[in-house]
CSV table of C-alpha atoms in Angstrom, one decimal:
chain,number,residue,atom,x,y,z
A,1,UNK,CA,6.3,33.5,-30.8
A,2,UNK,CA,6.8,35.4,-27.8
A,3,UNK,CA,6.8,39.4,-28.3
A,4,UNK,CA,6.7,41.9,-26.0
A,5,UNK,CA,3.4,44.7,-26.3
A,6,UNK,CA,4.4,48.1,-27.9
A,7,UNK,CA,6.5,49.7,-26.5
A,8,UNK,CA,8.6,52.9,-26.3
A,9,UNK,CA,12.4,53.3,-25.9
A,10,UNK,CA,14.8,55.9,-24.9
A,11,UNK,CA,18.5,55.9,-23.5
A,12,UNK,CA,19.4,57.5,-20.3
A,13,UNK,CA,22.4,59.8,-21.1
A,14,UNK,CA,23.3,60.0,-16.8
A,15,UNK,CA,21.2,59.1,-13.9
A,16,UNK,CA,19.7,62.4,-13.4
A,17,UNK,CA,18.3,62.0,-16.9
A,18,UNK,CA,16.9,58.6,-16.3
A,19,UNK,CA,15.0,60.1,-13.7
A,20,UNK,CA,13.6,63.0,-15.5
A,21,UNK,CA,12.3,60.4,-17.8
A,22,UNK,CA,11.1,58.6,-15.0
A,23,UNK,CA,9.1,61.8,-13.9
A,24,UNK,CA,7.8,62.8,-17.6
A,25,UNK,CA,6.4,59.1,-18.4
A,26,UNK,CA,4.9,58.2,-14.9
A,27,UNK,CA,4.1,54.7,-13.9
A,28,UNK,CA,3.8,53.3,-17.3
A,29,UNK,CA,7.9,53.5,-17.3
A,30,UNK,CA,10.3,51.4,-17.1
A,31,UNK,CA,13.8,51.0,-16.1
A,32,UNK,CA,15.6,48.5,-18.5
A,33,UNK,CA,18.8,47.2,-17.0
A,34,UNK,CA,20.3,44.1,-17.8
A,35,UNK,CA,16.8,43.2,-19.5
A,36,UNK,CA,16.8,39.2,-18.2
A,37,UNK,CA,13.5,40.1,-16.2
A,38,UNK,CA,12.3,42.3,-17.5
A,39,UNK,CA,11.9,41.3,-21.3
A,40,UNK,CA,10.8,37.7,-20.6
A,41,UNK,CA,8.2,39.3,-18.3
A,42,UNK,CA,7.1,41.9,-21.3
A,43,UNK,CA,7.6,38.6,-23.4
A,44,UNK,CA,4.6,36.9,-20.9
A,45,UNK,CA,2.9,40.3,-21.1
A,46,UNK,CA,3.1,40.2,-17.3
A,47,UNK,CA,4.6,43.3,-17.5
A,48,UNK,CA,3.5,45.9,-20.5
A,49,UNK,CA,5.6,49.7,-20.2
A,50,UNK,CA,4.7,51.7,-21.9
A,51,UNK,CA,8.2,53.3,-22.1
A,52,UNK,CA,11.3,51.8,-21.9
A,53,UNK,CA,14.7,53.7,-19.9
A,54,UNK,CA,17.7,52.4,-21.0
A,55,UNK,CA,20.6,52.4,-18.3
A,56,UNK,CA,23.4,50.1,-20.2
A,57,UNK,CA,25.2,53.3,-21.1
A,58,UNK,CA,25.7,54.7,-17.8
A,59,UNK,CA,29.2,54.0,-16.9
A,60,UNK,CA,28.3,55.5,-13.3
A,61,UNK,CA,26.5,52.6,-12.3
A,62,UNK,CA,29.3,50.5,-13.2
A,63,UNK,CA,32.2,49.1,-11.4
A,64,UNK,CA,33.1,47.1,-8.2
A,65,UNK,CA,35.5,49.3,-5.6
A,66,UNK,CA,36.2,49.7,-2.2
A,67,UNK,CA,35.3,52.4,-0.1
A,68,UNK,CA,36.6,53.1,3.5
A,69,UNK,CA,35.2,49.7,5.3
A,70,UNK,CA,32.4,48.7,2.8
A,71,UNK,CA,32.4,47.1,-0.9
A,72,UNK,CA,30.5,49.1,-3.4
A,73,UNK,CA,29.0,47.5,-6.4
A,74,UNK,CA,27.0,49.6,-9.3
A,75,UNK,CA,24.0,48.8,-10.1
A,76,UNK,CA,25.1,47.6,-13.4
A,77,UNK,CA,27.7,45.5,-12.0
A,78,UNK,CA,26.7,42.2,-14.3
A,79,UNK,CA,26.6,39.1,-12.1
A,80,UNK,CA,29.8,38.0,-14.2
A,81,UNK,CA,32.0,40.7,-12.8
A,82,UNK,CA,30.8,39.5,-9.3
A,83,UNK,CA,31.6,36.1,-9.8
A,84,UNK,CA,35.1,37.1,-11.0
A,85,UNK,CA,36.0,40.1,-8.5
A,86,UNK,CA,39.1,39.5,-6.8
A,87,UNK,CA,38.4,42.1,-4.3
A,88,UNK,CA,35.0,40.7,-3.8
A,89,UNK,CA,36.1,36.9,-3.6
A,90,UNK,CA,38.8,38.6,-1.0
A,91,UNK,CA,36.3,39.2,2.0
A,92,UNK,CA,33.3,36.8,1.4
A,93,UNK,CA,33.6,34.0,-0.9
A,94,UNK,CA,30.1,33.8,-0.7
A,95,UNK,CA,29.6,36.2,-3.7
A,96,UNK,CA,31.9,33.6,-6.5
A,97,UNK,CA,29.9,30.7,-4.4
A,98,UNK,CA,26.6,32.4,-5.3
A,99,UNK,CA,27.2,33.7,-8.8
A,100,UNK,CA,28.5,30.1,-10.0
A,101,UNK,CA,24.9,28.8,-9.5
A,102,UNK,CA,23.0,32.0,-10.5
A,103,UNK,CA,21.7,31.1,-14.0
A,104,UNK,CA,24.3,30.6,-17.1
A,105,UNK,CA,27.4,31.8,-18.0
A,106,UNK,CA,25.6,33.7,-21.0
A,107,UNK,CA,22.8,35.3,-19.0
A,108,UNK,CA,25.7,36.5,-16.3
A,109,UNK,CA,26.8,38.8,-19.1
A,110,UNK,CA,24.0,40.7,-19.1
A,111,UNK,CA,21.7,40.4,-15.9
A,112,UNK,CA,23.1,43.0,-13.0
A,113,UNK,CA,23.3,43.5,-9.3
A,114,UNK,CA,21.1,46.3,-9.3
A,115,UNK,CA,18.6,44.7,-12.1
A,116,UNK,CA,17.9,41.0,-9.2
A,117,UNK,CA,17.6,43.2,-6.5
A,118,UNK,CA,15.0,45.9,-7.7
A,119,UNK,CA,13.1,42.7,-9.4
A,120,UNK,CA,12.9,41.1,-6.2
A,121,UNK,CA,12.1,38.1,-6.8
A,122,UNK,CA,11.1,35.9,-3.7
A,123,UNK,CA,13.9,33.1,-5.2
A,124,UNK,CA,16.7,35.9,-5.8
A,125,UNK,CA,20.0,34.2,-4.6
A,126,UNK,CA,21.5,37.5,-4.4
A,127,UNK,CA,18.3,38.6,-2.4
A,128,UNK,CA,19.7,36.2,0.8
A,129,UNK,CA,23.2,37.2,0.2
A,130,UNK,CA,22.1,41.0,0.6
A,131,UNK,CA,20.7,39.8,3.4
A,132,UNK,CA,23.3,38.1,4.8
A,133,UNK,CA,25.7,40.1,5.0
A,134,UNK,CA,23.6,43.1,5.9
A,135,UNK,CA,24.2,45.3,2.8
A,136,UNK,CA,22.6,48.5,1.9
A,137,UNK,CA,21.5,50.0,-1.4
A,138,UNK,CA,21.8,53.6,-2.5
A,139,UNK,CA,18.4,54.9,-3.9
A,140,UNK,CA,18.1,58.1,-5.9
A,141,UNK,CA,15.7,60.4,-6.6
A,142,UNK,CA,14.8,63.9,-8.3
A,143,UNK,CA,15.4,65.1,-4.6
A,144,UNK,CA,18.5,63.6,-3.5
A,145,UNK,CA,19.5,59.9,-2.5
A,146,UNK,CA,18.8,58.0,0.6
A,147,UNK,CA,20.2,54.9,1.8
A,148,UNK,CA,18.4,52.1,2.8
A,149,UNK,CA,19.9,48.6,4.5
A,150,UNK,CA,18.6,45.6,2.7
A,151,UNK,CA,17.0,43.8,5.8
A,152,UNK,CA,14.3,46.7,5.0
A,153,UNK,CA,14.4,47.0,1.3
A,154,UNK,CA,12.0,44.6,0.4
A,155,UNK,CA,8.0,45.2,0.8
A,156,UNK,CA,6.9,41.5,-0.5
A,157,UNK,CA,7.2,39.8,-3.4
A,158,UNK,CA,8.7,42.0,-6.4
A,159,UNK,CA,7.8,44.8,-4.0
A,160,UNK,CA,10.7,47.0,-3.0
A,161,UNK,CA,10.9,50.5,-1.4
A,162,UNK,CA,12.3,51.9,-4.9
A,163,UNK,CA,9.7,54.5,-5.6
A,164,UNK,CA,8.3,54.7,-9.5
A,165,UNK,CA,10.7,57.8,-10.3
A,166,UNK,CA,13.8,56.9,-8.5
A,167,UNK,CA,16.7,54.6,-9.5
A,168,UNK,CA,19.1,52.1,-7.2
A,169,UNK,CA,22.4,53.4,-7.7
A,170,UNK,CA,24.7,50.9,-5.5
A,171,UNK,CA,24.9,48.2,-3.6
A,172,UNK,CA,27.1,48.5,-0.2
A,173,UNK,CA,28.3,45.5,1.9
A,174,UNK,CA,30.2,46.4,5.0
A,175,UNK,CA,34.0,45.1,5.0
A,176,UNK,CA,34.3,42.1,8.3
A,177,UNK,CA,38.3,41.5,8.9
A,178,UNK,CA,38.5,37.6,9.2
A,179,UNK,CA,34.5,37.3,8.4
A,180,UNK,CA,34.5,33.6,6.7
A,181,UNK,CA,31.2,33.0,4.2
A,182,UNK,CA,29.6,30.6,2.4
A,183,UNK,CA,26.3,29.6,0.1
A,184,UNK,CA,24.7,26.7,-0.3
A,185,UNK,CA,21.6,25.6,-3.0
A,186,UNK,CA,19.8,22.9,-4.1
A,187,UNK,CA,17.9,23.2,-7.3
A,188,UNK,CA,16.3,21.6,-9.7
A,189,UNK,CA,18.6,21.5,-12.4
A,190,UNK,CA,21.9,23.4,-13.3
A,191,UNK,CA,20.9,26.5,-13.7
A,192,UNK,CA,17.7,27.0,-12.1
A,193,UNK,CA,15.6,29.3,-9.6
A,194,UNK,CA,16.6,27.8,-6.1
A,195,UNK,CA,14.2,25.3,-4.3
A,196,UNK,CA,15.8,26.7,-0.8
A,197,UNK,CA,19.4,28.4,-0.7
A,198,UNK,CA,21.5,29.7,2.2
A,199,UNK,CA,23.9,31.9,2.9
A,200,UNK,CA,25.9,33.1,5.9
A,201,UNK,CA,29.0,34.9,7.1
A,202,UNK,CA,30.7,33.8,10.7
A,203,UNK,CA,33.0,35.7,12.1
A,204,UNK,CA,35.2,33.7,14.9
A,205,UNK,CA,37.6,35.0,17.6
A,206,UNK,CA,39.1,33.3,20.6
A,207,UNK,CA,36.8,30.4,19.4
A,208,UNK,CA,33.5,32.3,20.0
A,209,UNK,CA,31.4,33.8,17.2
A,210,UNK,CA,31.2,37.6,17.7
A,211,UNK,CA,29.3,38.6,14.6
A,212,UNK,CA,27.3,36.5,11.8
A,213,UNK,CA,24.4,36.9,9.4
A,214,UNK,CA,22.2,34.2,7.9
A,215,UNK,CA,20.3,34.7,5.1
A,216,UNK,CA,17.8,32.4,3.4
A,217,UNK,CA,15.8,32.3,0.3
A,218,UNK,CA,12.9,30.7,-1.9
A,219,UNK,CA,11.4,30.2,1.6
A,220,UNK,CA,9.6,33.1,2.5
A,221,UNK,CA,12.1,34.0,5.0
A,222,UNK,CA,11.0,37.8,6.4
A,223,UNK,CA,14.0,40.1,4.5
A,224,UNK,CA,15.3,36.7,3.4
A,225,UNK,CA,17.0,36.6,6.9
A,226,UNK,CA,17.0,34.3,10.4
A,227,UNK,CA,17.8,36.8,13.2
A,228,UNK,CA,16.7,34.4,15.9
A,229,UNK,CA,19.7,32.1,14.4
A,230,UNK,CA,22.3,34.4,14.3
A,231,UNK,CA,21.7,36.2,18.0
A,232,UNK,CA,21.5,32.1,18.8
A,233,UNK,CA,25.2,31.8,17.7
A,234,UNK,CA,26.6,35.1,18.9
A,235,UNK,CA,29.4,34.3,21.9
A,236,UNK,CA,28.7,30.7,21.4
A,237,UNK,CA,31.8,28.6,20.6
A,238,UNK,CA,30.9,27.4,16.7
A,239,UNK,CA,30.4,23.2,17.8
A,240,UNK,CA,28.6,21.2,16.3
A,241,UNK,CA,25.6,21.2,18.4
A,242,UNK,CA,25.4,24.9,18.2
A,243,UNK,CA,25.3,25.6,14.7
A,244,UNK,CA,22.6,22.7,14.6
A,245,UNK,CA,20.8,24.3,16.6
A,246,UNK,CA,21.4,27.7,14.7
A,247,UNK,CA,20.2,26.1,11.4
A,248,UNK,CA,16.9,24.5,13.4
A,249,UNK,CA,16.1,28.2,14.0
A,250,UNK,CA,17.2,29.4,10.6
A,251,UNK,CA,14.6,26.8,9.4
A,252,UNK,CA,12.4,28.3,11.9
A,253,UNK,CA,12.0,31.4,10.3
A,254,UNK,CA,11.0,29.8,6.8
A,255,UNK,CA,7.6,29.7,5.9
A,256,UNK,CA,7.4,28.4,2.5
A,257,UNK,CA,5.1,27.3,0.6
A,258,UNK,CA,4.0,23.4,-1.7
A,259,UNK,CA,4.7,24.4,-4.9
A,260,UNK,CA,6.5,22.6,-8.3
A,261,UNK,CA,9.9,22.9,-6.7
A,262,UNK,CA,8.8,20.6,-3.7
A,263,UNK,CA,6.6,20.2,-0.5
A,264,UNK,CA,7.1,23.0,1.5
A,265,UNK,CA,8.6,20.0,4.7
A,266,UNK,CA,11.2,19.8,2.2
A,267,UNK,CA,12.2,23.1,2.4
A,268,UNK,CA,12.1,23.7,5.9
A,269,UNK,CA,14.3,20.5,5.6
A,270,UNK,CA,16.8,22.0,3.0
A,271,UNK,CA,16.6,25.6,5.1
A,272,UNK,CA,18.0,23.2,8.1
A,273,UNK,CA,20.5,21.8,6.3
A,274,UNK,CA,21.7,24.2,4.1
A,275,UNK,CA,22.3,26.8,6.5
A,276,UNK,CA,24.3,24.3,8.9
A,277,UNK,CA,26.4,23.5,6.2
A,278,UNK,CA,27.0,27.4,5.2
A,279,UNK,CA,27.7,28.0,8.9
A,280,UNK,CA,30.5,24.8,8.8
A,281,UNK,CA,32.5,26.1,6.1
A,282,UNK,CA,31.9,29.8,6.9
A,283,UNK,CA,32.7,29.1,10.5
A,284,UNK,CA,35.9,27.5,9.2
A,285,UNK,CA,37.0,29.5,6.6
A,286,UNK,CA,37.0,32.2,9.6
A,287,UNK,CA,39.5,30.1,11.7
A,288,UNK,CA,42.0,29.6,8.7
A,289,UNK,CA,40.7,26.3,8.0
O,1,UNK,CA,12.5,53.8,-34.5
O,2,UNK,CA,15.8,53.9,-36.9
O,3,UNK,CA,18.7,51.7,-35.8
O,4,UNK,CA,22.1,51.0,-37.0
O,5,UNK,CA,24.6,48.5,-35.9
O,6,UNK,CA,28.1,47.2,-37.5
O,7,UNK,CA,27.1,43.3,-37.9
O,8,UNK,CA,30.4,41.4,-38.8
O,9,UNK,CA,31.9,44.5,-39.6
O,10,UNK,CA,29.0,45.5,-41.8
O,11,UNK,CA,26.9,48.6,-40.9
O,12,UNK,CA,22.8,47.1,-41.1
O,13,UNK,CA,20.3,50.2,-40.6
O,14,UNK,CA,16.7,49.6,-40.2
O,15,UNK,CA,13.3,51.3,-39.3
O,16,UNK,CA,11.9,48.8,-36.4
O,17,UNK,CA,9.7,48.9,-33.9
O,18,UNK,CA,10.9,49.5,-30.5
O,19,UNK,CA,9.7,46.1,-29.1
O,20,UNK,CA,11.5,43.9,-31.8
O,21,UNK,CA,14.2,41.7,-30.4
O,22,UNK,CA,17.7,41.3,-31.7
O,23,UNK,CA,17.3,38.2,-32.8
O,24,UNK,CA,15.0,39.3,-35.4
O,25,UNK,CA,16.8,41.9,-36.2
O,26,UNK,CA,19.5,40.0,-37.1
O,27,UNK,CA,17.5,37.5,-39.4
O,28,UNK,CA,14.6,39.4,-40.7
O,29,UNK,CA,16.5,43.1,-41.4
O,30,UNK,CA,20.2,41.5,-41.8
O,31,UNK,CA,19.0,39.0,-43.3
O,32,UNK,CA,21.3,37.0,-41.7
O,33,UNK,CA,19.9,33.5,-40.5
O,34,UNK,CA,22.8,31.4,-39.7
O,35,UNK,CA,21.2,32.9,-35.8
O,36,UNK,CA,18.8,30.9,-34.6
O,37,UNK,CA,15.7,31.7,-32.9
O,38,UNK,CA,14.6,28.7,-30.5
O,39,UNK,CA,13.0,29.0,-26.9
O,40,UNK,CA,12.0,32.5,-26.5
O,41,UNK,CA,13.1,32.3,-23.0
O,42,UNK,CA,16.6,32.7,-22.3
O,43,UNK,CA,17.4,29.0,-21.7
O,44,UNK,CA,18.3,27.1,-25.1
O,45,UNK,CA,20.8,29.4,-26.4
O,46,UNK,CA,20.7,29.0,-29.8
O,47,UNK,CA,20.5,32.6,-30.8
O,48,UNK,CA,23.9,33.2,-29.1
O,49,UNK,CA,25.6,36.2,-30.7
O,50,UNK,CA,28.0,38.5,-29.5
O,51,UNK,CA,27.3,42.1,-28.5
O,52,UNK,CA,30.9,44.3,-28.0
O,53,UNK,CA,32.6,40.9,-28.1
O,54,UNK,CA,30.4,39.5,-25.0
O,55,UNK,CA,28.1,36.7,-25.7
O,56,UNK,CA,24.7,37.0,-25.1
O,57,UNK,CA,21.2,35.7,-26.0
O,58,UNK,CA,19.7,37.7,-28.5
O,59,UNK,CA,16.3,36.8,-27.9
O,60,UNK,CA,16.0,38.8,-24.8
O,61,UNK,CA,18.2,42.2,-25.9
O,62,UNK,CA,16.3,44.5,-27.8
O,63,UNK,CA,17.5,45.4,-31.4
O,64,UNK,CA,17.4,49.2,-29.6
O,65,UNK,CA,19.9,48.0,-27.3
O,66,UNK,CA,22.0,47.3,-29.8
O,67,UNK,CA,21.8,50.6,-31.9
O,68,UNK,CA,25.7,52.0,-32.3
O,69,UNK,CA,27.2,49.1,-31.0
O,70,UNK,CA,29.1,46.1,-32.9
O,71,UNK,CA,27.1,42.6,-33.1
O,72,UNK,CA,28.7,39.1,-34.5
O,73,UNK,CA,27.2,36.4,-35.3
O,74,UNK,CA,28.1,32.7,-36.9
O,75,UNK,CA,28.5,34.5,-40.4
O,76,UNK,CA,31.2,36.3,-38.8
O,77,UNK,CA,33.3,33.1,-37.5
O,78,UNK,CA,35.0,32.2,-40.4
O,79,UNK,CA,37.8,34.0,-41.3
O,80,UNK,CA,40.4,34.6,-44.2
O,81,UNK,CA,42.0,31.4,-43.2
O,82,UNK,CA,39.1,29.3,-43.7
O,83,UNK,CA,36.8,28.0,-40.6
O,84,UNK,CA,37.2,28.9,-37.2
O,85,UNK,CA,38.8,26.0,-35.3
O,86,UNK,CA,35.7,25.7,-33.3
O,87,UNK,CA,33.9,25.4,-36.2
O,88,UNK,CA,36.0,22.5,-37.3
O,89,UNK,CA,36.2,21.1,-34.3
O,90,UNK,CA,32.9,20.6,-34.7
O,91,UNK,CA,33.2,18.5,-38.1
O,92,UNK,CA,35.8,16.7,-36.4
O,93,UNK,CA,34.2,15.5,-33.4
O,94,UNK,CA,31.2,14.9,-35.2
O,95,UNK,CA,29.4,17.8,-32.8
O,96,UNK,CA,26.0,18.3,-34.1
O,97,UNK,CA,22.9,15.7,-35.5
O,98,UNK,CA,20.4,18.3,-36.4
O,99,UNK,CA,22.0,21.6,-36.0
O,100,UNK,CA,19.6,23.7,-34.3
O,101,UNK,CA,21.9,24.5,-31.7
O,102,UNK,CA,25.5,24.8,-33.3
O,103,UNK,CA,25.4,28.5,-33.9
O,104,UNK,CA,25.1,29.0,-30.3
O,105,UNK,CA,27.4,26.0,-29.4
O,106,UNK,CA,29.8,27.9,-31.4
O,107,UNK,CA,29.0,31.2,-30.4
O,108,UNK,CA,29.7,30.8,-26.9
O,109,UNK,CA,32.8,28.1,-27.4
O,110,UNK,CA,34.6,30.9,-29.1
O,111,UNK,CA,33.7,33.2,-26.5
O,112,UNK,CA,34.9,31.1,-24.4
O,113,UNK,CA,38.2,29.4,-25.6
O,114,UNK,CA,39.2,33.4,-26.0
O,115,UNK,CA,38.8,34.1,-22.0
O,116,UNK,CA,40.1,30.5,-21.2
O,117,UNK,CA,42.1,29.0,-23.9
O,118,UNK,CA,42.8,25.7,-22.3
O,119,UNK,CA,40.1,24.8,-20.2
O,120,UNK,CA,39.0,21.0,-18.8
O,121,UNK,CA,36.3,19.3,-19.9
O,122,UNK,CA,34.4,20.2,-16.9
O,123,UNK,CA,34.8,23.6,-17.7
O,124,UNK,CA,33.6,23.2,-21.1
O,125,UNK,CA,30.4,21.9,-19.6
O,126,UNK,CA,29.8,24.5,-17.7
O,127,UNK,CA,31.0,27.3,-20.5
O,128,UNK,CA,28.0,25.8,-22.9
O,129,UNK,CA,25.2,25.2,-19.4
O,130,UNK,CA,23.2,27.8,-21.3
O,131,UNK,CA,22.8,26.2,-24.3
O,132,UNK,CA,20.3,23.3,-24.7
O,133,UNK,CA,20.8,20.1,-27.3
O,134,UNK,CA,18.6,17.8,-27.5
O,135,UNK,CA,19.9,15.3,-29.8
O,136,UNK,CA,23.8,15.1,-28.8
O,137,UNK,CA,23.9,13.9,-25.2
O,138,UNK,CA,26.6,17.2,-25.2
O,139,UNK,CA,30.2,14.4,-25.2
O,140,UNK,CA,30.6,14.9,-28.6
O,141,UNK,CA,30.1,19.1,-28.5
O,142,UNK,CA,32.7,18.8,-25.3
O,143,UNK,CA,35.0,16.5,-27.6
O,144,UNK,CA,34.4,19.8,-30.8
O,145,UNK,CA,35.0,22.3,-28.1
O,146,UNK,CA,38.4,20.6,-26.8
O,147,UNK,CA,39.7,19.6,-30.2
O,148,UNK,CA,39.2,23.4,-31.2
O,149,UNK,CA,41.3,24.6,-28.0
O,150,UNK,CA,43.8,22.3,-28.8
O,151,UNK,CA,43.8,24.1,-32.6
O,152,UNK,CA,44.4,27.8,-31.9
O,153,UNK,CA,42.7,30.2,-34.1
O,154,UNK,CA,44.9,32.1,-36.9
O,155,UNK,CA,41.7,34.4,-37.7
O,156,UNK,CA,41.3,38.3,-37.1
O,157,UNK,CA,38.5,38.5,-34.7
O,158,UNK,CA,36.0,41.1,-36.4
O,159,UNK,CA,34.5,42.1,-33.5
C-alpha cells in the first residue's frame, strides 16, 4: 500500500493567499495542483511536505483566452481543455498533437499546464512544446510578478526558476499568422513518458522559412530546444535536404542518456527523425498543404 | 481533519487524516466498496469515480480535495429504471472474467458515452487507455461499451 507521509492541508482562497501560505510554512510547503506528480511522488516518499496548498479552487488560474498577439493559458488549464481548445488547435496544432499522447484520457482531467511545467520533468512533452514555440510563464510572488520566457525557465532536472514562495500563474505563447506545427513521439507503450519527442513550428513565405522553433525532449536537449537547427533553416527554402539537415542538428543538440527506455544512439536516432518529420508536416501545414 | 462530501447524492462526513486518499475514503468511511483500489499509481484505473461529474482516479486525489464537492461512484450508476446501459452492456457482451476492473470500465464508459454518445470503436479504445484488464484482451469491454451507446440511458444522472 502506497501512502503518502503526514501531511497538512489547506485551500488557497486566491493567489495572494496561496502565497502567504507559502511564506508562513517555508520550504516544507507545497503547492498541490492537479496532484498527478505530486501525490505519486509523496506516495514514493520522494517527496514529504509537510503542508499541502490547495490551488483547484482558484478560478483565476483557469481558462484558455487570447490576448493581443499571444495565447494565454492558466496554470490550472487541465491538459484536457488543451487538447480540446479550438482557439488553441486554431494557431498550432501542435498542442491537440501533444495532448493526445500525454498520459490517459482520465489523468488529462486532472493534471494541468501549470502543474508539468513547474514539475519539470526532463520527459515533459509540454516541456519541448514550451520550448518550441518560445512561450513564457508568469511567475508571482509576495512582491509582484515577473515574466520569464521558457527557453530560461528551467535550471535542470525538476529544477525551475519558481522560487519556494511564489506561484506560476500563466503560460504565454506568442500568436505566428500562417506558423504551421506539429509533434512527433515514440514511446513505449500508449500512454507513456516519451523515449524522445519533437516538436516544431515553421513558418513559410515566398517558399523560404522566416521563423521556426524546434523543441526536443527526453533527450537532455539544453531548455528542451535545437537553436543551431532552427537558425540552420531560417531563409532556407523548406527541401528535403534542408530540413534533413535541420533535424541532424536538432539531433546534435541531444545528449541523452542509456537508460530503460533505450540506448542513448537510439535517441539521437529518434531526435533525427522525429524532428524531420515534425518539420515535414509543420513546414506543410504552413503552405496550405 | 473533518470532511464532508455528497457521494451519490448522499452527504458522507468523516474525521480523516489529511494524507488519506479518496479512494479510501470512499471504501473505508462510505463504506462504499463497489470502488476499487488496484495499482496505487495512476495507471490501472479501477478506482475510477467521478468528481463534479469528471472522471478521475481516486487513488491519487486526496479525500481533502474532495471536501464540499459531489463524488459518484458504481453504486451511483444504477438508476430508477434499473441498470445503466453500460452496465448491461456489460452482461451482454460478456465484458468482464474477474471483475477487478469493471467499476472503472464503467466509470469512465459512462463518462464517456455522455461527452461522445456515438463514438467508433477506436475511440472506445482510447476513452478506456487508462484503465488496465488483464484478463479480457479489452474486444469484449469495446463490444459492452458499443452495445451500451447503441442503448441510450433513461436514468437521472445524480451527479
Amino acid at each position: 500500500m502506497q501512502t503518502p507521509a503526514p501531511t497538512d492541508y489547506v485551500r488557497a482562497t486566491s493567489v495572494s493567499h496561496a502565497i502567504s501560505l507559502l511564506e508562513e510554512h517555508g520550504e516544507e510547503s507545497r503547492i498541490l495542483a492537479g496532484g498527478h506528480s505530486l501525490l505519486p511522488m509523496m506516495k514514493l516518499r520522494i517527496a514529504r511536505p509537510e503542508m499541502l496548498i490547495d490551488i483547484n479552487e482558484l478560478d483565476e488560474l483557469r481558462g484558455i483566452r487570447v490576448d493581443g498577439d499571444e495565447l494565454v493559458l492558466g496554470a490550472m488549464v487541465t491538459h484536457r481543455e488543451v487538447l480540446e481548445s479550438p482557439v488553441l488547435f486554431e494557431h498550432y496544432a501542435i498542442f491537440r498533437e501533444c495532448e493526445k499522447v500525454i498520459a490517459d484520457p482520465l489523468v488529462r482531467n486532472r493534471g494541468t499546464v501549470g502543474g508539468s511545467m513547474c514539475q519539470a520533468d526532463p520527459s515533459e512533452d509540454l516541456s519541448a512544446v514550451g520550448s518550441a514555440l518560445r512561450g513564457s510563464v508568469v511567475i508571482q510572488g509576495a512582491s509582484g510578478t515577473r515574466t520569464v520566457p521558457l527557453r530560461e525557465f528551467h535550471e535542470g532536472p525538476y529544477e525551475t526558476q519558481v522560487e519556494p514562495a511564489e506561484i506560476m500563474t500563466e503560460v504565454r505563447f506568442p500568436i505566428r499568422p500562417g506558423a504551421g506545427s506539429a509533434y512527433e513521439k515514440v514511446e513505449r507503450r500508449v500512454g507513456d513518458w516519451p523515449v524522445c519527442s519533437a516538436g516544431v513550428y515553421v513558418v513559410v513565405s515566398d517558399g523560404l522559412v522566416t521563423d521556426c522553433g524546434i523543441g526536443l525532449t527526453a533527450v537532455s536537449a539544453e531548455h528542451f530546444c535545437a537553436p543551431a537547427a532552427e537558425a540552420f533553416l531560417i531563409g532556407k527554402a523548406p527541401t528535403e535536404d534542408n530540413l534533413r539537415s535541420a533535424a541532424q542538428l536538432a539531433a546534435d543538440a541531444a545528449d541523452p542518456s542509456s537508460d530503460q527506455r533505450g540506448p542513448a544512439d537510439y535517441k539521437k536516432h529518434l531526435a533525427n527523425e522525429l524532428t524531420y518529420r515534425a518539420l515535414v508536416r509543420a513546414a506543410a501545414a504552413s503552405q496550405g498543404a | 481533519m473533518q470532511v464532508s462530501m455528497n457521494i451519490n447524492g448522499e452527504p458522507v462526513t468523516a474525521d480523516i487524516e489529511a494524507r488519506k486518499l479518496l479512494v479510501h475514503f470512499i471504501r473505508e468511511d462510505a463504506g462504499l466498496r463497489g470502488t476499487h483500489w488496484g495499482c496505487d499509481t495512476s495507471n490501472c484505473g479501477t478506482c475510477t469515480v467521478w468528481v463534479d461529474g469528471e472522471a478521475v482516479k481516486s487513488c491519487t486525489v486526496l479525500a481533502a480535495q474532495a471536501d464540499g464537492h459531489e463524488v459518484r461512484t458504481v453504486e451511483g450508476l444504477e438508476g430508477a429504471d434499473g441498470l445503466d446501459p453500460v452496465q448491461q452492456g456489460f452482461i451482454e457482451c460478456h465484458g468482464l472474467q474477474c471483475g477487478f476492473c469493471t467499476p472503472g470500465m464503467l466509470m469512465t464508459a459512462r463518462w464517456f458515452l455522455d461527452r461522445n454518445p456515438s463514438p467508433t470503436k477506436d475511440e472506445i479504445r482510447e476513452a478506456i487507455s487508462g484503465q488496465i484488464c488483464r484478463c479480457t484482451g479489452y474486444k469484449n469491454i469495446v463490444d459492452a461499451i458499443h452495445w451500451a451507446a447503441e442503448h441510450p440511458r433513461t436514468n437521472e444522472v445524480t451527479a
